Structure formats: C-alpha cells, structure tokens
Amino acid sequence: QVQLVESGGGLVQPGGSLRLSCAASGSIFSMYAMGWYRQAPGKQRELVAVISSGGNTNYADSVKGRFTISRDNAKNTVSLQMNSLKPEDTAVYYCNANLALTIGRLPDDYWGQGTQVTVSS
C-alpha cells in the first residue's frame, strides 16, 4: 500500500508565499515522475509542475517564474515552493507520483488527498 501525504496548504495574501510538501510511503520499488496538480471550483484538474527522477522539470505557463518544484529521491518527497501567489492560484493542490511497486511491474499513478491553498486579502 502506498500513501502520499501532503502538507503546507493554507490561507495567504496576494503576493505571499507557501511551500507544499508531499511524502510517499509504503513498499515502493521505483519512483519515476512526481508532480503537483490543482483543481479550482468548477474547473478541471490541471498540471502545475512535474519533475522527473533525474531532475528535469516542466511547469504550467501560468506559474513559470513563480513556482519551483524539487524532490528528494532518497526520501521519496516532492515539494512546491510557491511565490508571488495570486488569487487565481486558489485551488486544491494534489501531489502525484508515478511509481512501480515491484520489479517488472508497470508504474501506476498515485495521488495524495489534496491540500487547500487560498490566496485572498
């Protein structure tokens, strides 16, 4: 059984910063890409940022230059540093991990429970 546990959400004023963290636990054979998605009310879930096991990153255009994704492969953790936050960043943020449980098994996507980020004055 694999669990992804997120932390770090909350309420912040426009222009402020927050740092989200996600830790994967369980019997994990190999971890591939890890990332963050978000879903605002009435909208579809969208990719925010993703990082490969080798450290290559990709960001949504709306967060480039403001958000930074990082990971610790030894600890199976991924973080999202969010700066210069805007009201339109308000959403539930979900951690995602693409991982394999055993050798020879194709990787699957796993999701955290989500953490609320609200940007408001």
PDB file of C-alpha atoms in Angstrom:
ATOM      1  CA  GLN A   1       0.000   0.000   0.000  1.00  0.00           C
ATOM      2  CA  VAL A   2       1.331   3.402  -0.993  1.00  0.00           C
ATOM      3  CA  GLN A   3       0.338   6.664   0.628  1.00  0.00           C
ATOM      4  CA  LEU A   4       1.053  10.208  -0.457  1.00  0.00           C
ATOM      5  CA  VAL A   5       0.659  12.717   2.355  1.00  0.00           C
ATOM      6  CA  GLU A   6       0.636  16.424   1.583  1.00  0.00           C
ATOM      7  CA  SER A   7       1.210  19.334   3.906  1.00  0.00           C
ATOM      8  CA  GLY A   8       1.712  23.073   3.758  1.00  0.00           C
ATOM      9  CA  GLY A   9      -1.516  24.476   2.365  1.00  0.00           C
ATOM     10  CA  GLY A  10      -3.371  27.379   3.887  1.00  0.00           C
ATOM     11  CA  LEU A  11      -4.526  30.956   3.519  1.00  0.00           C
ATOM     12  CA  VAL A  12      -2.112  33.574   2.214  1.00  0.00           C
ATOM     13  CA  GLN A  13      -2.420  37.131   0.961  1.00  0.00           C
ATOM     14  CA  PRO A  14      -1.742  38.003  -2.681  1.00  0.00           C
ATOM     15  CA  GLY A  15       1.984  38.310  -3.246  1.00  0.00           C
ATOM     16  CA  GLY A  16       2.754  35.911  -0.428  1.00  0.00           C
ATOM     17  CA  SER A  17       4.454  32.526  -0.427  1.00  0.00           C
ATOM     18  CA  LEU A  18       3.643  28.982   0.576  1.00  0.00           C
ATOM     19  CA  ARG A  19       5.564  25.739   0.416  1.00  0.00           C
ATOM     20  CA  LEU A  20       3.798  22.450  -0.203  1.00  0.00           C
ATOM     21  CA  SER A  21       5.386  19.133   0.650  1.00  0.00           C
ATOM     22  CA  CYS A  22       4.430  15.567  -0.170  1.00  0.00           C
ATOM     23  CA  ALA A  23       5.895  12.365   1.237  1.00  0.00           C
ATOM     24  CA  ALA A  24       5.353   8.964  -0.324  1.00  0.00           C
ATOM     25  CA  SER A  25       5.436   5.945   1.942  1.00  0.00           C
ATOM     26  CA  GLY A  26       4.949   2.227   1.520  1.00  0.00           C
ATOM     27  CA  SER A  27       6.596  -0.540  -0.412  1.00  0.00           C
ATOM     28  CA  ILE A  28       7.950   1.344  -3.416  1.00  0.00           C
ATOM     29  CA  PHE A  29      10.332  -0.352  -5.828  1.00  0.00           C
ATOM     30  CA  SER A  30      10.993   2.562  -8.139  1.00  0.00           C
ATOM     31  CA  MET A  31       9.796   6.177  -8.241  1.00  0.00           C
ATOM     32  CA  TYR A  32       9.503   7.942 -11.540  1.00  0.00           C
ATOM     33  CA  ALA A  33       7.983  11.378 -12.144  1.00  0.00           C
ATOM     34  CA  MET A  34       6.459  13.317  -9.264  1.00  0.00           C
ATOM     35  CA  GLY A  35       4.325  16.370  -9.607  1.00  0.00           C
ATOM     36  CA  TRP A  36       1.657  18.736  -8.430  1.00  0.00           C
ATOM     37  CA  TYR A  37      -1.778  19.292  -9.903  1.00  0.00           C
ATOM     38  CA  ARG A  38      -4.531  21.637  -8.838  1.00  0.00           C
ATOM     39  CA  GLN A  39      -8.257  21.884  -9.180  1.00  0.00           C
ATOM     40  CA  ALA A  40     -10.228  25.059  -8.660  1.00  0.00           C
ATOM     41  CA  PRO A  41     -14.014  25.012  -8.082  1.00  0.00           C
ATOM     42  CA  GLY A  42     -15.858  24.332 -11.310  1.00  0.00           C
ATOM     43  CA  LYS A  43     -12.660  23.627 -13.243  1.00  0.00           C
ATOM     44  CA  GLN A  44     -10.797  20.538 -14.359  1.00  0.00           C
ATOM     45  CA  ARG A  45      -7.705  19.331 -12.593  1.00  0.00           C
ATOM     46  CA  GLU A  46      -4.611  20.786 -14.251  1.00  0.00           C
ATOM     47  CA  LEU A  47      -0.901  20.175 -14.147  1.00  0.00           C
ATOM     48  CA  VAL A  48       1.063  22.723 -12.130  1.00  0.00           C
ATOM     49  CA  ALA A  49       4.575  21.275 -12.209  1.00  0.00           C
ATOM     50  CA  VAL A  50       6.302  17.936 -12.688  1.00  0.00           C
ATOM     51  CA  ILE A  51       9.822  16.697 -12.020  1.00  0.00           C
ATOM     52  CA  SER A  52      11.466  13.554 -13.352  1.00  0.00           C
ATOM     53  CA  SER A  53      13.637  11.228 -11.312  1.00  0.00           C
ATOM     54  CA  GLY A  54      16.624  12.879 -12.980  1.00  0.00           C
ATOM     55  CA  GLY A  55      15.519  16.368 -12.019  1.00  0.00           C
ATOM     56  CA  ASN A  56      14.055  17.609 -15.291  1.00  0.00           C
ATOM     57  CA  THR A  57      11.134  19.937 -14.685  1.00  0.00           C
ATOM     58  CA  ASN A  58       8.100  21.228 -16.517  1.00  0.00           C
ATOM     59  CA  TYR A  59       5.722  23.973 -15.419  1.00  0.00           C
ATOM     60  CA  ALA A  60       2.347  25.307 -16.434  1.00  0.00           C
ATOM     61  CA  ASP A  61       2.767  28.632 -18.191  1.00  0.00           C
ATOM     62  CA  SER A  62       0.684  30.329 -15.510  1.00  0.00           C
ATOM     63  CA  VAL A  63       3.203  29.506 -12.759  1.00  0.00           C
ATOM     64  CA  LYS A  64       6.536  29.778 -14.570  1.00  0.00           C
ATOM     65  CA  GLY A  65       8.926  32.062 -12.747  1.00  0.00           C
ATOM     66  CA  ARG A  66       6.840  31.957  -9.564  1.00  0.00           C
ATOM     67  CA  PHE A  67       6.740  28.286  -8.546  1.00  0.00           C
ATOM     68  CA  THR A  68       9.651  25.888  -8.096  1.00  0.00           C
ATOM     69  CA  ILE A  69       9.341  22.124  -7.816  1.00  0.00           C
ATOM     70  CA  SER A  70      12.001  19.978  -6.165  1.00  0.00           C
ATOM     71  CA  ARG A  71      12.367  16.432  -4.918  1.00  0.00           C
ATOM     72  CA  ASP A  72      14.451  14.288  -2.618  1.00  0.00           C
ATOM     73  CA  ASN A  73      14.848  10.863  -4.186  1.00  0.00           C
ATOM     74  CA  ALA A  74      16.283   9.315  -1.039  1.00  0.00           C
ATOM     75  CA  LYS A  75      13.219  10.325   0.969  1.00  0.00           C
ATOM     76  CA  ASN A  76      10.582   9.973  -1.785  1.00  0.00           C
ATOM     77  CA  THR A  77       9.423  13.526  -1.232  1.00  0.00           C
ATOM     78  CA  VAL A  78       8.437  16.328  -3.576  1.00  0.00           C
ATOM     79  CA  SER A  79       7.964  19.987  -2.717  1.00  0.00           C
ATOM     80  CA  LEU A  80       6.461  23.014  -4.404  1.00  0.00           C
ATOM     81  CA  GLN A  81       7.689  26.468  -3.461  1.00  0.00           C
ATOM     82  CA  MET A  82       5.044  28.991  -4.466  1.00  0.00           C
ATOM     83  CA  ASN A  83       5.971  32.673  -4.548  1.00  0.00           C
ATOM     84  CA  SER A  84       4.127  35.783  -5.700  1.00  0.00           C
ATOM     85  CA  LEU A  85       0.835  33.996  -5.215  1.00  0.00           C
ATOM     86  CA  LYS A  86      -2.254  35.324  -6.968  1.00  0.00           C
ATOM     87  CA  PRO A  87      -5.962  34.855  -6.225  1.00  0.00           C
ATOM     88  CA  GLU A  88      -6.204  32.693  -9.336  1.00  0.00           C
ATOM     89  CA  ASP A  89      -3.807  30.214  -7.712  1.00  0.00           C
ATOM     90  CA  THR A  90      -6.572  29.340  -5.261  1.00  0.00           C
ATOM     91  CA  ALA A  91      -7.328  25.632  -5.601  1.00  0.00           C
ATOM     92  CA  VAL A  92      -6.945  22.234  -4.022  1.00  0.00           C
ATOM     93  CA  TYR A  93      -3.413  21.053  -4.776  1.00  0.00           C
ATOM     94  CA  TYR A  94      -2.772  17.347  -5.305  1.00  0.00           C
ATOM     95  CA  CYS A  95       0.514  15.510  -5.157  1.00  0.00           C
ATOM     96  CA  ASN A  96       1.067  12.878  -7.837  1.00  0.00           C
ATOM     97  CA  ALA A  97       3.657  10.125  -8.089  1.00  0.00           C
ATOM     98  CA  ASN A  98       4.289   7.672 -10.885  1.00  0.00           C
ATOM     99  CA  LEU A  99       5.851   4.615  -9.331  1.00  0.00           C
ATOM    100  CA  ALA A 100       6.307   0.864  -9.536  1.00  0.00           C
ATOM    101  CA  LEU A 101       5.656  -1.388  -6.565  1.00  0.00           C
ATOM    102  CA  THR A 102       7.749  -4.325  -7.691  1.00  0.00           C
ATOM    103  CA  ILE A 103      10.368  -5.162 -10.289  1.00  0.00           C
ATOM    104  CA  GLY A 104       8.844  -5.925 -13.680  1.00  0.00           C
ATOM    105  CA  ARG A 105       5.579  -4.209 -12.852  1.00  0.00           C
ATOM    106  CA  LEU A 106       4.490  -1.240 -14.929  1.00  0.00           C
ATOM    107  CA  PRO A 107       4.298   2.023 -12.987  1.00  0.00           C
ATOM    108  CA  ASP A 108       0.975   3.466 -11.844  1.00  0.00           C
ATOM    109  CA  ASP A 109      -0.145   6.913 -10.791  1.00  0.00           C
ATOM    110  CA  TYR A 110      -0.852   7.578  -7.126  1.00  0.00           C
ATOM    111  CA  TRP A 111      -2.486  10.666  -5.641  1.00  0.00           C
ATOM    112  CA  GLY A 112      -2.487  12.476  -2.358  1.00  0.00           C
ATOM    113  CA  GLN A 113      -5.675  13.586  -0.632  1.00  0.00           C
ATOM    114  CA  GLY A 114      -5.221  17.223  -1.607  1.00  0.00           C
ATOM    115  CA  THR A 115      -4.432  20.359   0.332  1.00  0.00           C
ATOM    116  CA  GLN A 116      -6.309  23.649   0.057  1.00  0.00           C
ATOM    117  CA  VAL A 117      -4.459  26.786  -0.996  1.00  0.00           C
ATOM    118  CA  THR A 118      -6.418  30.025  -0.728  1.00  0.00           C
ATOM    119  CA  VAL A 119      -4.972  33.334  -1.893  1.00  0.00           C
ATOM    120  CA  SER A 120      -7.064  36.198  -0.650  1.00  0.00           C
ATOM    121  CA  SER A 121      -6.780  39.527   1.102  1.00  0.00           C
TER     122      SER A 121
END
